[in-house]
Coordinates of C-alpha atoms and ligand atoms in Angstrom, one line a residue:
X1435 CA 204.3 -86.0 -83.9
X1436 CA 206.4 -84.1 -81.4
X1437 CA 206.8 -80.5 -82.3
X1438 CA 210.2 -78.8 -82.5
X1439 CA 211.3 -75.2 -82.4
X1440 CA 214.4 -73.1 -82.7
X1441 CA 213.8 -71.2 -79.5
X1442 CA 211.1 -71.7 -76.8
X1443 CA 210.6 -68.8 -74.4
X1444 CA 208.8 -69.6 -71.1
X1445 CA 206.7 -66.7 -70.0
X1446 CA 205.0 -63.8 -71.8
X1447 CA 206.0 -60.7 -69.8
X1448 CA 208.4 -58.0 -70.9
X1449 CA 211.6 -60.1 -70.5
X1450 CA 210.1 -62.9 -72.5
X1451 CA 208.9 -60.8 -75.4
X1452 CA 212.2 -59.0 -75.6
X1453 CA 213.9 -62.5 -75.8
X1454 CA 211.5 -63.7 -78.4
X1455 CA 211.9 -60.7 -80.6
X1456 CA 215.7 -60.8 -80.4
X1457 CA 215.7 -64.5 -81.2
X1458 CA 213.4 -64.0 -84.1
X1459 CA 216.0 -61.7 -85.8
X1460 CA 218.2 -64.8 -86.3
X1461 CA 215.9 -67.9 -86.4
X1462 CA 212.5 -68.8 -87.8
X1463 CA 210.5 -70.8 -85.3
X1464 CA 210.1 -69.0 -81.9
X1465 CA 207.4 -70.1 -79.5
X1466 CA 206.2 -68.3 -76.4
X1467 CA 204.6 -70.4 -73.7
X1468 CA 202.3 -68.4 -71.3
X1469 CA 200.8 -70.2 -68.3
X1470 CA 198.0 -67.6 -67.8
X1471 CA 194.9 -67.3 -70.0
X1472 CA 195.2 -64.5 -72.5
X1473 CA 193.2 -62.0 -70.5
X1474 CA 195.6 -62.3 -67.5
X1475 CA 198.7 -62.8 -69.6
X1476 CA 201.9 -60.6 -69.3
X1477 CA 202.8 -61.4 -65.7
X1478 CA 203.9 -58.6 -63.5
X1479 CA 204.8 -56.6 -66.5
X1480 CA 201.1 -56.0 -67.2
X1481 CA 200.6 -54.6 -63.6
X1482 CA 203.3 -52.0 -63.9
X1483 CA 203.1 -48.3 -64.7
X1484 CA 205.5 -49.0 -67.5
X1485 CA 208.2 -46.9 -65.9
X1486 CA 211.7 -47.8 -67.2
X1487 CA 215.0 -46.5 -65.7
X1488 CA 217.4 -45.5 -68.4
X1489 CA 220.8 -43.7 -68.4
X1490 CA 220.7 -40.6 -70.7
X1491 CA 222.9 -37.6 -71.2
X1492 CA 220.1 -35.1 -72.1
X1493 CA 217.2 -34.7 -74.4
X1494 CA 219.0 -35.9 -77.5
X1495 CA 219.5 -39.3 -75.9
X1496 CA 215.8 -39.4 -74.9
X1497 CA 214.8 -38.7 -78.4
X1498 CA 216.3 -42.0 -79.5
X1499 CA 213.6 -43.6 -77.3
X1500 CA 210.9 -40.9 -77.6
X1501 CA 211.4 -39.5 -81.2
X1502 CA 208.0 -37.8 -81.1
X1503 CA 208.9 -35.4 -78.2
X1504 CA 207.6 -32.1 -79.5
X1505 CA 209.5 -28.8 -79.4
X1506 CA 206.9 -27.5 -77.0
X1507 CA 207.2 -30.4 -74.7
X1508 CA 211.0 -30.0 -74.7
X1509 CA 210.6 -26.3 -73.9
X1510 CA 208.4 -26.8 -70.9
X1511 CA 210.4 -29.6 -69.4
X1512 CA 213.8 -29.8 -67.6
X1513 CA 214.7 -33.4 -68.3
X1514 CA 218.2 -33.0 -66.8
X1515 CA 220.5 -35.9 -67.2
X1516 CA 220.8 -39.3 -65.6
X1517 CA 224.3 -40.5 -66.4
X1518 CA 225.5 -44.1 -66.5
X1519 CA 227.7 -43.3 -63.5
X1520 CA 224.6 -42.1 -61.6
X1521 CA 222.7 -45.2 -62.5
X1522 CA 225.7 -47.4 -61.4
X1523 CA 226.0 -45.4 -58.2
X1524 CA 222.3 -45.8 -57.4
X1525 CA 222.5 -49.6 -58.0
X1526 CA 225.6 -49.9 -55.8
X1527 CA 224.2 -47.7 -53.0
X1528 CA 220.7 -49.2 -52.7
X1529 CA 222.0 -52.8 -53.0
X1530 CA 224.7 -52.1 -50.4
X1531 CA 227.4 -52.9 -53.0
X1532 CA 226.2 -56.4 -53.4
X1533 CA 224.9 -56.2 -57.0
X1534 CA 226.8 -58.3 -59.5
X1535 CA 229.3 -55.9 -61.0
X1536 CA 229.4 -57.4 -64.5
X1537 CA 225.6 -57.8 -64.9
X1538 CA 225.0 -54.3 -63.4
X1539 CA 227.4 -52.7 -65.8
X1540 CA 225.6 -54.4 -68.7
X1541 CA 222.2 -53.4 -67.3
X1542 CA 223.2 -49.7 -67.1
X1543 CA 225.3 -49.4 -70.3
X1544 CA 222.7 -51.3 -72.4
X1545 CA 219.6 -49.5 -71.0
X1546 CA 219.4 -46.8 -73.6
X1547 CA 220.4 -48.9 -76.6
X1548 CA 217.9 -51.6 -75.6
X1549 CA 215.0 -49.2 -75.2
X1550 CA 216.0 -47.7 -78.6
X1551 CA 215.9 -51.2 -80.1
X1552 CA 212.4 -51.8 -78.6
X1553 CA 211.4 -48.5 -80.2
X1554 CA 212.7 -49.8 -83.5
X1555 CA 210.5 -52.8 -83.2
X1556 CA 207.5 -50.6 -82.7
X1557 CA 207.2 -50.2 -78.9
X1558 CA 206.3 -46.6 -78.1
X1559 CA 207.5 -44.7 -75.0
X1560 CA 206.7 -41.3 -73.5
X1561 CA 208.1 -39.1 -70.7
X1562 CA 206.7 -39.8 -67.2
X1563 CA 205.5 -36.3 -66.6
X1564 CA 202.6 -37.6 -64.4
X1565 CA 204.6 -39.4 -61.8
X1566 CA 208.2 -38.5 -61.9
X1567 CA 208.2 -34.7 -62.5
X1568 CA 207.0 -31.7 -60.4
X1569 CA 205.6 -28.6 -62.1
X1570 CA 207.6 -25.7 -60.8
X1571 CA 206.5 -22.3 -62.1
X1572 CA 205.0 -23.8 -65.2
X1573 CA 208.1 -26.0 -66.0
X1574 CA 208.3 -29.7 -65.3
X1575 CA 211.4 -30.8 -63.6
X1576 CA 212.3 -34.5 -63.4
X1577 CA 213.6 -35.9 -60.1
X1578 CA 214.9 -39.3 -59.1
X1579 CA 216.5 -40.4 -62.4
X1580 CA 213.3 -42.0 -63.9
X1581 CA 212.1 -40.3 -67.0
X1582 CA 210.7 -42.9 -69.5
X1583 CA 207.5 -44.9 -69.5
X1584 CA 205.9 -47.2 -72.0
X1585 CA 202.8 -45.7 -73.7
X1586 CA 199.7 -47.2 -72.0
X1587 CA 201.7 -48.3 -68.9
X1588 CA 202.1 -52.0 -68.2
X1589 CA 198.9 -53.1 -70.1
X1590 CA 200.0 -51.0 -73.1
X1591 CA 203.5 -52.5 -73.0
X1592 CA 202.3 -56.1 -72.9
X1593 CA 199.6 -55.6 -75.5
X1594 CA 202.0 -53.8 -77.8
X1595 CA 204.8 -56.4 -77.4
X1596 CA 202.4 -59.2 -78.0
X1597 CA 201.2 -57.5 -81.2
X1598 CA 204.7 -56.9 -82.4
X1599 CA 205.7 -60.5 -81.6
X1600 CA 202.7 -61.8 -83.6
X1601 CA 203.5 -59.5 -86.5
X1602 CA 207.0 -61.0 -86.5
X1603 CA 205.7 -64.5 -86.8
X1604 CA 206.2 -65.5 -83.2
X1605 CA 203.6 -68.0 -81.9
X1606 CA 202.1 -67.4 -78.4
X1607 CA 200.3 -70.2 -76.6
X1608 CA 198.2 -69.3 -73.6
X1609 CA 197.2 -71.7 -70.7
X1610 CA 200.6 -73.4 -71.5
X1611 CA 202.4 -74.1 -68.3
X1612 CA 206.0 -75.3 -68.6
X1613 CA 206.5 -78.1 -66.1
X1614 CA 210.1 -79.3 -66.6
X1615 CA 213.1 -79.1 -68.8
X1616 CA 214.0 -82.0 -71.1
X1617 CA 217.7 -82.7 -71.0
X1618 CA 220.3 -85.2 -71.8
X1619 CA 224.1 -85.1 -71.0
X1620 CA 224.6 -82.5 -73.7
X1621 CA 222.2 -80.0 -72.2
X1622 CA 218.6 -78.7 -72.6
X1623 CA 216.6 -80.2 -75.4
X1624 CA 213.1 -78.8 -74.8
X1625 CA 210.2 -78.4 -72.3
X1626 CA 207.5 -80.6 -70.9
X1627 CA 204.4 -78.5 -70.9
X1628 CA 200.8 -78.7 -69.8
X1629 CA 198.8 -77.1 -72.6
X1630 CA 195.0 -76.7 -72.1
X1631 CA 195.0 -79.7 -69.8
X1632 CA 197.3 -82.0 -71.8
X1633 CA 200.9 -82.8 -71.0
X1634 CA 203.2 -82.8 -74.1
X1635 CA 206.9 -82.6 -74.9
X1636 CA 208.1 -79.7 -77.1
X1637 CA 211.7 -79.8 -78.5
X1638 CA 213.9 -76.8 -78.9
X1639 CA 217.5 -76.0 -79.8
X1640 CA 217.5 -73.4 -77.0
X1641 CA 215.1 -72.5 -74.1
X1642 CA 214.8 -69.1 -72.5
X1643 CA 213.3 -68.9 -69.0
X1644 CA 211.5 -65.7 -68.3
X1645 CA 208.8 -67.0 -65.9
X1646 CA 209.2 -64.5 -63.0
X1647 CA 210.0 -64.9 -59.3
X1648 CA 208.4 -67.0 -56.6
X1649 CA 206.5 -64.2 -54.8
X1650 CA 203.0 -65.6 -55.6
X1651 CA 203.6 -68.8 -53.7
X1652 CA 203.2 -68.3 -49.9
X1653 CA 205.0 -71.5 -49.1
X1654 CA 208.2 -70.4 -50.9
X1655 CA 207.9 -66.9 -49.4
X1656 CA 208.0 -68.4 -45.9
X1657 CA 210.7 -70.9 -46.8
X1658 CA 213.0 -68.2 -48.3
X1659 CA 211.9 -64.8 -47.2
X1660 CA 211.1 -66.0 -43.6
X1661 CA 208.2 -66.4 -41.2
X1662 CA 205.4 -63.9 -41.6
X1663 CA 205.8 -63.5 -45.4
X1664 CA 202.7 -65.6 -46.0
X1665 CA 200.9 -62.6 -44.5
X1666 CA 202.0 -60.2 -47.2
X1667 CA 199.7 -59.4 -50.2
X1668 CA 200.9 -60.1 -53.7
X1669 CA 200.9 -56.9 -55.8
X1670 CA 201.0 -58.5 -59.2
X1671 CA 200.3 -61.7 -61.0
X1672 CA 199.2 -64.9 -59.3
X1673 CA 201.1 -67.0 -61.9
X1674 CA 204.7 -66.2 -60.8
X1675 CA 205.2 -69.2 -58.4
X1676 CA 208.9 -69.9 -59.1
X1677 CA 208.3 -72.5 -61.8
X1678 CA 211.2 -71.3 -64.0
X1679 CA 213.6 -71.2 -61.1
X1680 CA 212.5 -74.7 -59.9
X1681 CA 212.9 -76.2 -63.3
X1682 CA 216.4 -74.9 -63.8
X1683 CA 217.6 -75.9 -60.3
X1684 CA 216.2 -79.4 -61.0
X1685 CA 218.7 -79.8 -63.9
X1686 CA 221.7 -78.5 -61.9
X1687 CA 221.5 -74.7 -62.3
X1688 CA 223.2 -72.5 -59.7
X1689 CA 221.2 -70.3 -57.4
X1690 CA 222.4 -66.7 -57.0
X1691 CA 221.5 -63.6 -55.1
X1692 CA 219.5 -62.4 -52.2
X1693 CA 217.1 -65.3 -51.6
X1694 CA 215.8 -63.9 -48.4
X1695 CA 215.2 -60.5 -50.1
X1696 CA 212.4 -59.0 -52.1
X1697 CA 210.9 -55.8 -53.4
X1698 CA 207.9 -54.9 -51.2
X1699 CA 206.0 -51.7 -50.7
X1700 CA 203.2 -50.0 -48.8
X1701 CA 200.0 -51.4 -50.2
X1702 CA 196.3 -50.9 -49.3
X1703 CA 195.6 -52.9 -46.1
X1704 CA 192.4 -54.4 -47.4
X1705 CA 193.6 -55.3 -50.9
X1706 CA 193.0 -58.8 -52.2
X1707 CA 195.5 -61.6 -51.9
X1708 CA 196.8 -61.1 -55.5
X1709 CA 196.9 -58.1 -57.8
X1710 CA 193.7 -57.0 -59.5
X1711 CA 194.2 -55.9 -63.1
X1712 CA 191.2 -53.5 -62.8
X1713 CA 193.1 -51.6 -60.1
X1714 CA 196.7 -52.2 -61.3
X1715 CA 199.4 -50.6 -59.2
X1716 CA 196.9 -48.2 -57.6
X1717 CA 196.7 -50.1 -54.3
X1718 CA 200.3 -48.8 -53.6
X1719 CA 200.6 -45.8 -51.4
X1720 CA 203.8 -44.0 -52.3
X1721 CA 203.4 -40.4 -50.9
X1722 CA 204.7 -41.2 -47.4
X1723 CA 207.6 -38.8 -47.8
X1724 CA 205.1 -35.9 -47.3
X1725 CA 203.6 -37.3 -44.1
X1726 CA 204.3 -39.6 -41.2
X1727 CA 203.9 -43.3 -40.5
X1728 CA 202.3 -44.6 -37.3
X1729 CA 202.0 -48.2 -36.3
X1730 CA 199.5 -50.0 -34.1
X1731 CA 201.3 -48.9 -31.0
X1732 CA 200.8 -45.3 -32.2
X1733 CA 204.5 -44.9 -32.9
X1734 CA 206.6 -43.8 -35.8
X1735 CA 208.9 -46.5 -36.9
X1736 CA 210.9 -45.4 -40.0
X1737 CA 212.5 -42.3 -41.5
X1738 CA 209.8 -41.4 -44.1
X1739 CA 212.1 -38.8 -45.7
X1740 CA 215.4 -40.8 -45.8
X1741 CA 215.7 -40.4 -49.5
X1742 CA 213.6 -39.8 -52.7
X1743 CA 210.7 -42.1 -52.8
X1744 CA 212.2 -44.1 -55.7
X1745 CA 215.1 -45.2 -53.4
X1746 CA 213.1 -46.1 -50.2
X1747 CA 209.7 -47.5 -51.3
X1748 CA 210.9 -51.0 -52.3
X1749 CA 212.4 -51.7 -48.9
X1750 CA 209.7 -50.1 -46.6
X1751 CA 207.1 -52.9 -47.3
X1752 CA 209.3 -55.2 -45.3
X1753 CA 209.4 -52.6 -42.5
X1754 CA 205.6 -52.4 -42.4
X1755 CA 205.3 -56.2 -42.4
X1756 CA 207.4 -56.2 -39.2
X1757 CA 205.0 -53.9 -37.3
X1758 CA 202.5 -55.3 -34.9
X1759 CA 199.4 -56.5 -36.9
X1760 CA 201.5 -56.1 -40.1
X1761 CA 200.0 -52.7 -40.9
X1762 CA 200.5 -48.9 -40.5
X1763 CA 198.9 -45.6 -41.1
X1764 CA 200.2 -42.9 -43.4
X1765 CA 199.1 -39.5 -41.9
X1766 CA 198.9 -36.3 -43.8
X1767 CA 197.4 -32.8 -43.4
X1768 CA 195.7 -30.5 -45.9
X1769 CA 198.9 -28.7 -46.8
X1770 CA 200.2 -31.7 -48.8
X1771 CA 196.8 -33.0 -50.0
X1772 CA 197.3 -31.7 -53.6
X1773 CA 200.7 -33.5 -53.7
X1774 CA 199.3 -36.9 -52.9
X1775 CA 199.6 -39.2 -55.9
X1776 CA 196.6 -40.4 -57.9
X1777 CA 196.5 -43.7 -56.1
X1778 CA 195.1 -41.9 -52.9
X1779 CA 192.0 -40.9 -54.8
X1780 CA 190.7 -44.4 -55.8
X1781 CA 187.6 -45.7 -54.1
X1782 CA 189.3 -48.9 -52.7
X1783 CA 191.2 -47.1 -49.9
X1784 CA 191.0 -47.4 -46.2
X1785 CA 190.9 -43.7 -45.3
X1786 CA 190.1 -41.9 -42.1
X1787 CA 189.5 -38.2 -41.9
X1788 CA 189.3 -35.8 -39.0
X1789 CA 188.9 -32.0 -38.6
X1790 CA 191.2 -32.1 -35.5
X1791 CA 194.1 -34.4 -34.7
X1792 CA 192.0 -35.8 -31.8
X1793 CA 189.1 -36.6 -34.1
X1794 CA 191.5 -38.3 -36.6
X1795 CA 193.2 -40.5 -34.1
X1796 CA 189.8 -41.5 -32.5
X1797 CA 189.1 -43.1 -35.9
X1798 CA 192.3 -45.1 -36.2
X1799 CA 191.1 -48.7 -35.3
X1800 CA 193.4 -51.3 -34.0
X1801 CA 195.7 -48.5 -32.8
X1802 CA 196.9 -47.0 -29.5
X1803 CA 195.1 -43.7 -30.0
X1804 CA 196.5 -41.9 -27.0
X1805 CA 200.1 -42.7 -28.0
X1806 CA 199.3 -41.8 -31.7
X1807 CA 198.2 -38.3 -30.6
X1808 CA 201.3 -37.8 -28.4
X1809 CA 203.6 -39.1 -31.2
X1810 CA 202.2 -36.5 -33.7
X1811 CA 202.5 -33.7 -31.2
X1812 CA 206.1 -34.6 -30.4
X1813 CA 206.8 -34.9 -34.1
X1814 CA 205.3 -31.5 -34.8
X1815 CA 207.4 -29.9 -32.1
X1816 CA 210.6 -31.4 -33.5
X1817 CA 210.2 -30.1 -37.1
X1818 CA 212.8 -27.6 -38.1
X1819 CA 210.4 -25.1 -39.7
X1820 CA 213.1 -22.5 -40.5
X1821 CA 214.3 -24.8 -43.4
X1822 CA 212.0 -24.4 -46.5
X1823 CA 210.1 -27.3 -47.9
X1824 CA 211.1 -28.3 -51.4
X1825 CA 209.9 -31.7 -52.9
X1826 CA 212.3 -31.5 -55.8
X1827 CA 215.5 -31.9 -53.8
X1828 CA 216.4 -33.6 -50.6
X1829 CA 215.6 -30.3 -48.7
X1830 CA 217.1 -31.1 -45.3
X1831 CA 213.9 -30.0 -43.7
X1832 CA 214.1 -32.4 -40.8
X1833 CA 213.1 -33.2 -37.2
X1834 CA 215.6 -33.1 -34.4
X1835 CA 215.9 -35.2 -31.2
X1836 CA 213.2 -37.7 -31.9
X1837 CA 213.8 -41.5 -31.4
X1838 CA 213.4 -41.8 -35.2
X1839 CA 214.0 -38.5 -37.0
X1840 CA 212.7 -37.6 -40.4
X1841 CA 215.5 -36.4 -42.6
X1842 CA 213.7 -34.4 -45.4
X1843 CA 210.3 -32.9 -46.2
X1844 CA 209.2 -32.8 -42.6
X1845 CA 206.0 -30.8 -42.5
X1846 CA 204.1 -30.1 -39.3
X1847 CA 200.7 -31.8 -39.2
X1848 CA 198.6 -28.7 -38.3
X1849 CA 196.2 -27.9 -41.1
X1850 CA 192.8 -29.7 -41.2
X1851 CA 191.3 -31.8 -42.5
X1852 CA 193.7 -34.5 -41.5
X1853 CA 193.8 -37.9 -43.3
X1854 CA 195.2 -41.3 -42.5
X1855 CA 195.5 -44.3 -44.9
X1856 CA 195.9 -47.9 -43.7
X1857 CA 198.6 -49.9 -45.5
X1858 CA 200.2 -53.3 -45.2
X1859 CA 203.0 -55.0 -47.1
X1860 CA 202.6 -55.7 -50.8
X1861 CA 205.3 -58.0 -52.2
X1862 CA 206.3 -57.1 -55.8
X1863 CA 209.0 -59.7 -56.7
X1864 CA 211.6 -61.8 -55.1
X1865 CA 215.4 -61.0 -55.6
X1866 CA 216.9 -64.5 -55.4
X1867 CA 217.1 -66.6 -58.6
X1868 CA 219.3 -68.2 -61.2
X1869 CA 222.9 -67.4 -61.8
X1870 CA 223.5 -66.2 -65.4
X1871 CA 226.7 -65.0 -67.2
X1872 CA 226.9 -61.9 -69.3
X1873 CA 225.5 -63.8 -72.3
X1874 CA 222.4 -64.7 -70.2
X1875 CA 223.4 -68.4 -70.2
X1876 CA 222.2 -70.2 -67.1
X1877 CA 225.2 -71.4 -65.1
X1878 CA 225.4 -74.8 -63.5
X1879 CA 226.4 -75.2 -59.9
X1880 CA 229.6 -76.7 -61.3
X1881 CA 230.4 -73.2 -62.7
X1882 CA 229.8 -74.1 -66.4
X1883 CA 227.0 -72.7 -68.6
X1884 CA 224.2 -75.2 -69.2
X1885 CA 224.1 -75.7 -72.9
X1886 CA 220.8 -74.5 -74.5
X1887 CA 219.5 -72.7 -71.4
X1888 CA 219.1 -69.0 -71.0
X1889 CA 217.3 -66.7 -68.5
X1890 CA 216.1 -63.1 -68.0
X1891 CA 214.0 -60.9 -65.8
X1892 CA 212.7 -61.5 -62.3
X1893 CA 214.0 -65.1 -62.0
X1894 CA 217.6 -64.0 -62.3
X1895 CA 219.4 -63.6 -59.0
X1896 CA 222.4 -61.4 -58.1
X1897 CA 221.3 -58.0 -59.5
X1898 CA 219.0 -56.7 -56.8
X1899 CA 219.8 -57.0 -53.0
X1900 CA 217.9 -55.5 -50.1
X1901 CA 216.5 -52.6 -52.1
X1902 CA 215.9 -51.5 -55.7
X1903 CA 215.9 -48.2 -57.7
X1904 CA 212.4 -47.7 -59.0
X1905 CA 211.8 -48.6 -62.7
X1906 CA 214.8 -51.0 -63.0
X1907 CA 212.7 -54.2 -63.2
X1908 CA 211.4 -53.6 -66.7
X1909 CA 214.8 -52.3 -67.9
X1910 CA 216.5 -55.4 -66.4
X1911 CA 214.0 -57.7 -68.2
X1912 CA 214.5 -55.9 -71.5
X1913 CA 218.3 -55.7 -71.4
X1914 CA 218.8 -59.4 -70.4
X1915 CA 215.8 -60.6 -72.4
X1916 CA 217.3 -59.2 -75.5
X1917 CA 220.7 -60.7 -74.7
X1918 CA 219.1 -64.1 -73.9
X1919 CA 217.2 -64.1 -77.2
X1920 CA 220.4 -63.2 -79.1
X1921 CA 222.5 -65.8 -77.4
X1922 CA 219.7 -68.5 -77.7
X1923 CA 219.2 -67.9 -81.4
X1924 CA 222.9 -67.8 -82.1
X1925 CA 223.3 -71.2 -80.4
X1926 CA 220.2 -72.5 -82.2
X1927 CA 221.4 -71.3 -85.6
X1928 CA 224.8 -73.0 -85.0
X1929 CA 223.2 -76.3 -83.9
Ligands
FAD45 C1 202.1 -53.5 -59.2 C2 203.5 -53.5 -59.8 C3 204.0 -52.3 -60.4 C4 205.3 -52.3 -60.9 N1 205.8 -51.2 -61.5 C5 206.9 -51.2 -62.1 C6 207.4 -50.1 -62.9 O1 206.6 -49.1 -63.1 N2 208.6 -50.2 -63.5 C7 209.4 -51.3 -63.4 O2 210.5 -51.4 -64.0 N3 209.0 -52.4 -62.7 C8 207.8 -52.4 -62.1 N4 207.4 -53.5 -61.4 C9 208.2 -54.7 -61.4 C10 208.1 -55.4 -62.8 O3 206.8 -55.8 -63.0 C11 209.0 -56.6 -62.9 O4 210.3 -56.4 -62.5 C12 209.0 -57.1 -64.4 O5 207.7 -56.9 -65.0 C13 209.4 -58.5 -64.5 O6 209.3 -58.9 -65.8 P1 209.5 -60.4 -66.2 O7 209.2 -60.5 -67.7 O8 210.7 -61.0 -65.7 O9 208.3 -61.2 -65.4 P2 206.7 -61.1 -65.7 O10 206.3 -59.9 -66.4 O11 206.1 -61.4 -64.3 O12 206.4 -62.4 -66.6 C14 206.5 -63.7 -66.1 C15 205.7 -64.5 -67.1 O13 205.9 -65.9 -66.8 C16 204.7 -66.6 -66.9 N5 204.8 -67.9 -66.2 C17 205.1 -68.2 -64.9 N6 205.2 -69.5 -64.7 C18 205.1 -70.1 -66.0 C19 205.2 -71.4 -66.5 N7 205.4 -72.5 -65.6 N8 205.0 -71.6 -67.8 C20 204.7 -70.6 -68.6 N9 204.7 -69.3 -68.2 C21 204.9 -69.1 -66.9 C22 203.7 -65.6 -66.2 O14 202.4 -65.9 -66.5 C23 204.2 -64.3 -66.9 O15 203.6 -64.2 -68.2 C24 206.1 -53.5 -60.9 C25 205.5 -54.7 -60.4 C26 204.2 -54.7 -59.9 C27 203.6 -56.0 -59.4

């Protein structure tokens, strides 16, 4: 007997579970299909730090999401505000005004209510003191508009959402790979799936696709992102190979967004081909604003201090991939050592140390060492040391008259020991995907919604272009996952 469901959700990451939980509020039979085995389930969401960008007007708003903030924690923290207008400005600026205005407005305005809804389901959050705040004179001050993280990071988020889904009577099938959508002239009727080695047809009144981007498939990376992208490392799950996008395009869905664009960061040069859950996001190397980058020619190639890290890290992976040999060194001196993020202290790093700059550069393999030394000396001489260093603000402590200047946080490299870390490009997720409307219905290339088909998360196109404000991926998946689940269940209930 063929099985039938009210709503089938393809994927078991953050967007998928938000869709499933929202759908379950209205209908009985909700099924989640996860391609991965249980121990690798949860997609990229499991690999994250769980940081979620949310617009808030002060601590009272944050308490809707983190009700257990104590009086003592509030007293020792300057949470500031991150208004909806700031969030909208950040999205517009980093995407060079290409982000879909309607979807972006929804993303921003629904960020706080959606996280509060997740909290009401049992998902716990905390403040990201460890990564997004600096301790100044005993008081933590948040910078960069990113304040909330899921308890337990990405693994905590996925485990908790899975538990909440099960508690709400949602079935999750692992090793269940959706292969294609079942359709007739009226729209989508279900999914053909390979479950534990057997192909079967599952019927549904509505299907939500939340199966991630195509970043884990080197062939599609080259086809869409361009030559050389097969050489990037994949930061997260090996299971996001564009299945959801492909299935929808095959039934006439419209493509949208920045198909040649992706989120990509500085990532340990010798990291494995795909993410490793034991290391999580710790292969990333995000402290470059406090040092300088050098490429194989021994030259700086980017403004390390152009903006707060949250607004540059996602586009600099592409810049590193374009360097000779697809790698670079991040160079620091002892003055900033204490400020380097935790990820610099794991054992799987390619680190070189020297007590003099000469000794350090002599250890930089595959690199023009003479030029590297000259470059550091020229950089040191160009730093405007009369401007005080302040990591909390764009301090304007810059270099002058270099081929590529550093705009903020320019410290001279003069205090031993000196350290260099080798990085390459780690691709996080692709930006191109399916066109959806504000109800998260997948649009056909004829401009009409495809009946019974909804989408959310990484596989939606049109929201991120060129760059990305840190912590927006999970919020995007949550906001549109919830909308997709609500829309899908409404249409299932009406069917
Ligand atoms: C190392 C790393 C750190 C990150 N840190 C952050 C952060 O701190 N904050 C933030 O906001 N974002 C972060 N991101 C980005 C974030 O992970 C994504 O934007 C977000 O998790 C995407 O959620 P999703 O639900 O759309 O996709 P995913 O969580 O990737 O879920 C996709 C799901 O689909 C499944 N799937 C794929 N194909 C099929 C198929 N054919 N059939 C069935 N199932 C299928 C996958 O197995 C997976 O379960 C990070 C990403 C990485 C890799």
